[in-house]
PDB file of C-alpha atoms in Angstrom:
ATOM      1  CA  ASP A 707       3.867   3.558 -18.978  1.00 58.00           C
ATOM      2  CA  ALA A 708       5.993   4.439 -15.982  1.00 70.00           C
ATOM      3  CA  ASP A 709       9.431   2.835 -15.712  1.00 92.00           C
ATOM      4  CA  VAL A 710       8.980   2.101 -11.998  1.00 97.00           C
ATOM      5  CA  THR A 711       5.637   1.258 -10.423  1.00 97.00           C
ATOM      6  CA  GLN A 712       4.781   0.830  -6.767  1.00 98.00           C
ATOM      7  CA  THR A 713       1.765  -0.784  -5.153  1.00 97.00           C
ATOM      8  CA  PRO A 714      -0.131   0.184  -3.160  1.00 97.00           C
ATOM      9  CA  ARG A 715       0.114   3.968  -3.530  1.00 97.00           C
ATOM     10  CA  ASN A 716      -1.502   4.562  -0.160  1.00 97.00           C
ATOM     11  CA  ARG A 717      -2.002   2.253   2.803  1.00 97.00           C
ATOM     12  CA  ILE A 718      -3.373   2.673   6.280  1.00 97.00           C
ATOM     13  CA  THR A 719      -2.757  -0.175   8.669  1.00 96.00           C
ATOM     14  CA  LYS A 720      -2.692  -0.955  12.368  1.00 97.00           C
ATOM     15  CA  THR A 721       0.183  -1.580  14.716  1.00 97.00           C
ATOM     16  CA  GLY A 722       1.376  -5.183  14.579  1.00 97.00           C
ATOM     17  CA  LYS A 723       0.111  -5.941  11.091  1.00 97.00           C
ATOM     18  CA  ARG A 724       2.365  -7.352   8.373  1.00 96.00           C
ATOM     19  CA  ILE A 725       2.622  -5.132   5.322  1.00 97.00           C
ATOM     20  CA  MET A 726       4.218  -5.698   1.926  1.00 98.00           C
ATOM     21  CA  LEU A 727       5.069  -2.925  -0.502  1.00 98.00           C
ATOM     22  CA  GLU A 728       5.817  -3.967  -4.048  1.00 98.00           C
ATOM     23  CA  CYS A 729       7.984  -2.443  -6.733  1.00 98.00           C
ATOM     24  CA  SER A 730       8.230  -3.372 -10.406  1.00 97.00           C
ATOM     25  CA  GLN A 731      10.364  -1.939 -13.192  1.00 97.00           C
ATOM     26  CA  THR A 732      10.385  -2.162 -16.968  1.00 95.00           C
ATOM     27  CA  LYS A 733      13.843  -0.697 -17.706  1.00 92.00           C
ATOM     28  CA  GLY A 734      15.775  -3.925 -17.178  1.00 92.00           C
ATOM     29  CA  HIS A 735      18.103  -2.348 -14.610  1.00 93.00           C
ATOM     30  CA  ASP A 736      19.913  -4.644 -12.219  1.00 92.00           C
ATOM     31  CA  ARG A 737      20.036  -2.361  -9.182  1.00 94.00           C
ATOM     32  CA  MET A 738      16.971  -1.691  -7.063  1.00 96.00           C
ATOM     33  CA  TYR A 739      16.601   0.308  -3.857  1.00 96.00           C
ATOM     34  CA  TRP A 740      14.078   1.048  -1.140  1.00 97.00           C
ATOM     35  CA  TYR A 741      14.143   4.478   0.521  1.00 97.00           C
ATOM     36  CA  ARG A 742      12.116   6.043   3.266  1.00 97.00           C
ATOM     37  CA  GLN A 743      11.333   9.779   3.276  1.00 96.00           C
ATOM     38  CA  ASP A 744      10.493  11.689   6.442  1.00 93.00           C
ATOM     39  CA  PRO A 745      10.211  15.486   6.729  1.00 84.00           C
ATOM     40  CA  GLY A 746      13.591  17.020   7.494  1.00 81.00           C
ATOM     41  CA  LEU A 747      15.445  13.722   7.122  1.00 85.00           C
ATOM     42  CA  GLY A 748      15.579  13.432   3.367  1.00 89.00           C
ATOM     43  CA  LEU A 749      15.840  10.031   1.715  1.00 93.00           C
ATOM     44  CA  ARG A 750      17.234   7.233   3.844  1.00 93.00           C
ATOM     45  CA  LEU A 751      18.231   3.908   2.337  1.00 94.00           C
ATOM     46  CA  ILE A 752      16.522   0.843   3.794  1.00 96.00           C
ATOM     47  CA  TYR A 753      17.758  -1.998   1.558  1.00 96.00           C
ATOM     48  CA  TYR A 754      19.304  -2.356  -1.855  1.00 94.00           C
ATOM     49  CA  SER A 755      19.907  -5.166  -4.319  1.00 95.00           C
ATOM     50  CA  PHE A 756      22.415  -5.360  -7.153  1.00 92.00           C
ATOM     51  CA  ASP A 757      20.907  -8.461  -8.726  1.00 91.00           C
ATOM     52  CA  VAL A 758      18.447 -11.253  -7.987  1.00 91.00           C
ATOM     53  CA  LYS A 759      20.732 -13.048  -5.526  1.00 87.00           C
ATOM     54  CA  ASP A 760      22.084  -9.961  -3.817  1.00 93.00           C
ATOM     55  CA  ILE A 761      20.509  -8.189  -0.827  1.00 95.00           C
ATOM     56  CA  ASN A 762      22.220  -5.489   1.223  1.00 94.00           C
ATOM     57  CA  LYS A 763      21.180  -3.554   4.291  1.00 94.00           C
ATOM     58  CA  GLY A 764      21.010   0.204   4.126  1.00 92.00           C
ATOM     59  CA  GLU A 765      21.250   2.648   6.991  1.00 89.00           C
ATOM     60  CA  ILE A 766      17.820   1.933   8.521  1.00 94.00           C
ATOM     61  CA  SER A 767      17.032  -1.738   7.867  1.00 95.00           C
ATOM     62  CA  ASP A 768      15.787  -2.667  11.359  1.00 95.00           C
ATOM     63  CA  GLY A 769      12.118  -3.657  11.279  1.00 96.00           C
ATOM     64  CA  TYR A 770      12.153  -4.218   7.521  1.00 97.00           C
ATOM     65  CA  SER A 771      12.904  -7.121   5.182  1.00 97.00           C
ATOM     66  CA  VAL A 772      13.073  -7.398   1.409  1.00 97.00           C
ATOM     67  CA  SER A 773      12.725  -9.973  -1.332  1.00 97.00           C
ATOM     68  CA  ARG A 774      14.096  -9.743  -4.858  1.00 96.00           C
ATOM     69  CA  GLN A 775      11.788 -12.194  -6.619  1.00 87.00           C
ATOM     70  CA  ALA A 776      13.042 -11.400 -10.126  1.00 93.00           C
ATOM     71  CA  GLN A 777      15.183  -8.814 -11.845  1.00 94.00           C
ATOM     72  CA  ALA A 778      12.127  -6.619 -12.246  1.00 96.00           C
ATOM     73  CA  LYS A 779      10.567  -7.029  -8.802  1.00 97.00           C
ATOM     74  CA  PHE A 780      11.721  -5.913  -5.359  1.00 98.00           C
ATOM     75  CA  SER A 781       9.380  -6.108  -2.361  1.00 98.00           C
ATOM     76  CA  LEU A 782       9.672  -4.447   1.029  1.00 98.00           C
ATOM     77  CA  SER A 783       7.995  -6.009   4.068  1.00 98.00           C
ATOM     78  CA  LEU A 784       7.217  -4.672   7.487  1.00 96.00           C
ATOM     79  CA  GLU A 785       6.832  -7.810   9.603  1.00 92.00           C
ATOM     80  CA  SER A 786       5.069  -6.066  12.465  1.00 96.00           C
ATOM     81  CA  ALA A 787       4.279  -2.452  11.649  1.00 96.00           C
ATOM     82  CA  ILE A 788       4.732   0.252  14.275  1.00 97.00           C
ATOM     83  CA  PRO A 789       3.613   3.912  14.198  1.00 97.00           C
ATOM     84  CA  ASN A 790       7.110   5.337  13.672  1.00 96.00           C
ATOM     85  CA  GLN A 791       7.210   3.482  10.355  1.00 97.00           C
ATOM     86  CA  THR A 792       4.625   5.932   9.079  1.00 97.00           C
ATOM     87  CA  ALA A 793       6.389   7.551   6.119  1.00 97.00           C
ATOM     88  CA  LEU A 794       6.605   7.910   2.365  1.00 97.00           C
ATOM     89  CA  TYR A 795       8.417   4.954   0.785  1.00 98.00           C
ATOM     90  CA  PHE A 796      10.167   5.109  -2.565  1.00 98.00           C
ATOM     91  CA  CYS A 797      11.528   2.360  -4.758  1.00 98.00           C
ATOM     92  CA  ALA A 798      14.335   3.327  -7.131  1.00 97.00           C
ATOM     93  CA  ILE A 799      16.372   1.639  -9.843  1.00 96.00           C
ATOM     94  CA  SER A 800      19.669   2.341 -11.522  1.00 93.00           C
ATOM     95  CA  GLY A 801      22.243   0.928 -13.850  1.00 89.00           C
ATOM     96  CA  THR A 802      25.462  -0.631 -12.609  1.00 85.00           C
ATOM     97  CA  SER A 803      27.765   2.395 -12.798  1.00 84.00           C
ATOM     98  CA  PHE A 804      28.093   4.951 -10.012  1.00 81.00           C
ATOM     99  CA  LEU A 805      27.568   7.490 -12.775  1.00 85.00           C
ATOM    100  CA  ASP A 806      24.081   6.187 -13.491  1.00 89.00           C
ATOM    101  CA  GLU A 807      21.132   8.211 -12.295  1.00 93.00           C
ATOM    102  CA  GLN A 808      18.443   6.717 -10.101  1.00 95.00           C
ATOM    103  CA  PHE A 809      14.872   6.472 -11.353  1.00 96.00           C
ATOM    104  CA  PHE A 810      12.250   6.659  -8.628  1.00 97.00           C
ATOM    105  CA  GLY A 811       8.806   5.175  -8.441  1.00 98.00           C
ATOM    106  CA  PRO A 812       5.777   7.300  -7.501  1.00 97.00           C
ATOM    107  CA  GLY A 813       5.987   6.368  -3.826  1.00 97.00           C
ATOM    108  CA  THR A 814       3.792   4.606  -1.282  1.00 98.00           C
ATOM    109  CA  ARG A 815       2.363   6.627   1.573  1.00 97.00           C
ATOM    110  CA  LEU A 816       2.096   4.319   4.584  1.00 97.00           C
ATOM    111  CA  THR A 817       0.275   5.221   7.779  1.00 97.00           C
ATOM    112  CA  VAL A 818       0.526   2.954  10.812  1.00 97.00           C
ATOM    113  CA  LEU A 819      -2.085   3.650  13.464  1.00 96.00           C
TER     114      LEU A 819
ATOM    115  CA  GLY B 682      24.299   9.204  10.693  1.00 52.00           C
ATOM    116  CA  GLN B 683      23.762  11.558   7.782  1.00 52.00           C
ATOM    117  CA  GLN B 684      27.050  11.962   5.947  1.00 83.00           C
ATOM    118  CA  VAL B 685      25.899  14.520   3.426  1.00 90.00           C
ATOM    119  CA  MET B 686      24.585  17.717   4.979  1.00 93.00           C
ATOM    120  CA  GLN B 687      22.404  20.095   3.023  1.00 95.00           C
ATOM    121  CA  ILE B 688      21.448  23.631   4.010  1.00 95.00           C
ATOM    122  CA  PRO B 689      19.165  25.403   4.375  1.00 96.00           C
ATOM    123  CA  GLN B 690      16.336  22.991   5.150  1.00 94.00           C
ATOM    124  CA  TYR B 691      13.707  25.488   3.978  1.00 96.00           C
ATOM    125  CA  GLN B 692      13.826  28.667   1.929  1.00 97.00           C
ATOM    126  CA  HIS B 693      11.034  31.083   1.104  1.00 97.00           C
ATOM    127  CA  VAL B 694      11.749  33.604  -1.638  1.00 97.00           C
ATOM    128  CA  GLN B 695       9.826  36.173  -3.597  1.00 97.00           C
ATOM    129  CA  GLU B 696       9.442  35.323  -7.259  1.00 97.00           C
ATOM    130  CA  GLY B 697      12.386  36.815  -9.121  1.00 97.00           C
ATOM    131  CA  GLU B 698      14.830  36.470  -6.233  1.00 98.00           C
ATOM    132  CA  ASP B 699      17.805  34.139  -6.400  1.00 98.00           C
ATOM    133  CA  PHE B 700      18.134  30.926  -4.401  1.00 97.00           C
ATOM    134  CA  THR B 701      21.090  28.776  -3.378  1.00 98.00           C
ATOM    135  CA  THR B 702      21.303  25.430  -1.597  1.00 98.00           C
ATOM    136  CA  TYR B 703      24.553  23.978  -0.317  1.00 98.00           C
ATOM    137  CA  CYS B 704      25.654  20.397   0.089  1.00 97.00           C
ATOM    138  CA  ASN B 705      28.604  19.336   2.257  1.00 96.00           C
ATOM    139  CA  SER B 706      30.135  15.910   2.743  1.00 93.00           C
ATOM    140  CA  SER B 707      32.439  14.747   5.503  1.00 88.00           C
ATOM    141  CA  THR B 708      34.320  12.617   2.988  1.00 88.00           C
ATOM    142  CA  THR B 709      35.451  12.959  -0.610  1.00 90.00           C
ATOM    143  CA  LEU B 710      32.759  12.136  -3.142  1.00 91.00           C
ATOM    144  CA  SER B 711      33.244  10.366  -6.466  1.00 91.00           C
ATOM    145  CA  ASN B 712      30.428  12.428  -7.961  1.00 93.00           C
ATOM    146  CA  ILE B 713      27.424  14.520  -6.983  1.00 96.00           C
ATOM    147  CA  GLN B 714      23.935  14.181  -8.359  1.00 97.00           C
ATOM    148  CA  TRP B 715      21.084  16.637  -7.930  1.00 98.00           C
ATOM    149  CA  TYR B 716      17.418  15.677  -7.855  1.00 98.00           C
ATOM    150  CA  LYS B 717      14.210  17.714  -7.706  1.00 98.00           C
ATOM    151  CA  GLN B 718      11.006  16.560  -6.054  1.00 97.00           C
ATOM    152  CA  ARG B 719       7.869  18.528  -6.864  1.00 97.00           C
ATOM    153  CA  PRO B 720       5.193  18.696  -4.137  1.00 95.00           C
ATOM    154  CA  GLY B 721       3.390  15.349  -4.050  1.00 94.00           C
ATOM    155  CA  GLY B 722       5.842  13.856  -6.536  1.00 96.00           C
ATOM    156  CA  HIS B 723       8.937  11.720  -6.590  1.00 97.00           C
ATOM    157  CA  PRO B 724      12.606  12.724  -6.942  1.00 97.00           C
ATOM    158  CA  VAL B 725      13.683  13.302 -10.528  1.00 97.00           C
ATOM    159  CA  PHE B 726      17.308  13.461 -11.652  1.00 97.00           C
ATOM    160  CA  LEU B 727      18.528  16.900 -12.732  1.00 98.00           C
ATOM    161  CA  ILE B 728      22.256  16.673 -13.311  1.00 97.00           C
ATOM    162  CA  GLN B 729      25.536  15.039 -12.323  1.00 96.00           C
ATOM    163  CA  LEU B 730      28.954  16.547 -11.603  1.00 97.00           C
ATOM    164  CA  VAL B 731      32.069  14.400 -11.601  1.00 95.00           C
ATOM    165  CA  LYS B 732      35.169  16.551 -11.979  1.00 96.00           C
ATOM    166  CA  SER B 733      36.784  18.673  -9.278  1.00 96.00           C
ATOM    167  CA  GLY B 734      35.676  22.300  -9.674  1.00 97.00           C
ATOM    168  CA  GLU B 735      33.122  21.426 -12.339  1.00 97.00           C
ATOM    169  CA  VAL B 736      30.365  23.921 -13.144  1.00 98.00           C
ATOM    170  CA  LYS B 737      27.293  23.078 -15.204  1.00 98.00           C
ATOM    171  CA  LYS B 738      24.308  25.194 -16.186  1.00 97.00           C
ATOM    172  CA  GLN B 739      20.737  24.340 -17.088  1.00 96.00           C
ATOM    173  CA  LYS B 740      18.965  27.552 -18.088  1.00 96.00           C
ATOM    174  CA  ARG B 741      18.572  29.462 -14.784  1.00 98.00           C
ATOM    175  CA  LEU B 742      20.165  26.691 -12.686  1.00 98.00           C
ATOM    176  CA  THR B 743      23.918  26.615 -11.991  1.00 98.00           C
ATOM    177  CA  PHE B 744      25.532  23.601 -10.349  1.00 98.00           C
ATOM    178  CA  GLN B 745      29.040  23.562  -8.872  1.00 98.00           C
ATOM    179  CA  PHE B 746      31.268  20.802  -7.498  1.00 97.00           C
ATOM    180  CA  GLY B 747      33.960  21.896  -5.082  1.00 97.00           C
ATOM    181  CA  GLU B 748      37.674  21.623  -5.751  1.00 96.00           C
ATOM    182  CA  ALA B 749      38.072  19.087  -2.934  1.00 95.00           C
ATOM    183  CA  LYS B 750      34.989  17.159  -4.135  1.00 94.00           C
ATOM    184  CA  LYS B 751      33.417  17.490  -0.689  1.00 94.00           C
ATOM    185  CA  ASN B 752      30.838  20.173  -1.399  1.00 96.00           C
ATOM    186  CA  SER B 753      28.423  21.298  -4.053  1.00 98.00           C
ATOM    187  CA  SER B 754      25.881  24.028  -4.640  1.00 98.00           C
ATOM    188  CA  LEU B 755      22.800  24.680  -6.722  1.00 98.00           C
ATOM    189  CA  HIS B 756      21.994  28.279  -7.570  1.00 98.00           C
ATOM    190  CA  ILE B 757      18.748  29.360  -9.209  1.00 98.00           C
ATOM    191  CA  THR B 758      18.662  32.813 -10.762  1.00 98.00           C
ATOM    192  CA  ALA B 759      15.393  34.757 -10.802  1.00 98.00           C
ATOM    193  CA  THR B 760      13.185  32.061  -9.286  1.00 98.00           C
ATOM    194  CA  GLN B 761       9.810  31.232 -10.784  1.00 97.00           C
ATOM    195  CA  THR B 762       6.826  29.487  -9.229  1.00 97.00           C
ATOM    196  CA  THR B 763       7.714  26.414 -11.290  1.00 97.00           C
ATOM    197  CA  ASP B 764      10.911  26.097  -9.227  1.00 98.00           C
ATOM    198  CA  VAL B 765       8.908  25.132  -6.122  1.00 98.00           C
ATOM    199  CA  GLY B 766       9.908  21.785  -4.669  1.00 97.00           C
ATOM    200  CA  THR B 767      12.563  19.992  -2.683  1.00 97.00           C
ATOM    201  CA  TYR B 768      16.089  19.794  -4.060  1.00 98.00           C
ATOM    202  CA  PHE B 769      18.320  16.904  -3.011  1.00 97.00           C
ATOM    203  CA  CYS B 770      22.007  16.423  -3.514  1.00 97.00           C
ATOM    204  CA  ALA B 771      23.393  12.895  -3.477  1.00 95.00           C
ATOM    205  CA  GLY B 772      26.876  11.534  -3.775  1.00 92.00           C
ATOM    206  CA  TRP B 773      28.852   8.346  -4.026  1.00 86.00           C
ATOM    207  CA  ARG B 774      31.649   8.199  -1.492  1.00 77.00           C
ATOM    208  CA  SER B 775      34.973   7.296  -3.050  1.00 64.00           C
ATOM    209  CA  SER B 776      35.370   4.403  -0.632  1.00 57.00           C
ATOM    210  CA  ASN B 777      31.768   3.247  -0.873  1.00 58.00           C
ATOM    211  CA  THR B 778      30.778   0.161  -2.803  1.00 63.00           C
ATOM    212  CA  GLY B 779      27.276   0.954  -3.814  1.00 65.00           C
ATOM    213  CA  LYS B 780      25.248   3.440  -1.864  1.00 78.00           C
ATOM    214  CA  LEU B 781      24.211   6.848  -3.063  1.00 86.00           C
ATOM    215  CA  ILE B 782      24.107   9.075   0.023  1.00 89.00           C
ATOM    216  CA  PHE B 783      21.366  11.713  -0.037  1.00 92.00           C
ATOM    217  CA  GLY B 784      21.342  15.041   1.733  1.00 92.00           C
ATOM    218  CA  GLN B 785      18.281  16.023   3.755  1.00 93.00           C
ATOM    219  CA  GLY B 786      17.005  18.252   0.978  1.00 95.00           C
ATOM    220  CA  THR B 787      16.134  21.935   0.717  1.00 96.00           C
ATOM    221  CA  THR B 788      12.479  22.818   0.265  1.00 96.00           C
ATOM    222  CA  LEU B 789      11.969  25.946  -1.817  1.00 97.00           C
ATOM    223  CA  GLN B 790       8.796  27.993  -1.649  1.00 97.00           C
ATOM    224  CA  VAL B 791       8.328  30.815  -4.154  1.00 97.00           C
ATOM    225  CA  LYS B 792       5.836  33.587  -3.470  1.00 95.00           C
ATOM    226  CA  PRO B 793       4.313  35.068  -6.625  1.00 92.00           C
TER     227      PRO B 793
END
């Protein structure tokens, strides 16, 4: 089984709709991250969490919110989706040291019409 | 804005040719990590460099960390079609408390 799972894997929605992307992990890591990938822009950090009670904004948090429901679960919400939020979204996890690698989920491809 | 710059953005090579991607930071990095993303896949960790001037090799791949810990490079010797994908560098800033900063990535295409 994969260490990091994301649901849904693909989603098409309309402008103004509320969308939730979910991430679960089985490695027991404390740190979880949400990234957005756009062509030519690489991976940009949206939000990150170091434990259940910790939420931090990344570089592009506007229009997004997150919830860390448990150590293993980290959800990303788009309260009112807009077309420029069309992108590939990745959840990642890591240990607590800056030397720890990040493990990425398979990604969610979101299209906002 | 982006604090880790990676060039080139795209590279097309003939199979057997060498390939290099460069990563440059505006600030000193505590470490540099390299990831590979295959087409349609997710980023997968390749290697980490921590020491100033460090060089590491993985078969045909050579990774370097600059003396000032502000730049890094990945060199692939004699590319193969299995090398196709996007290569990302990522680093922790020495003054940063928790964010791994990714470069924009270099997408490598290999023509057989």
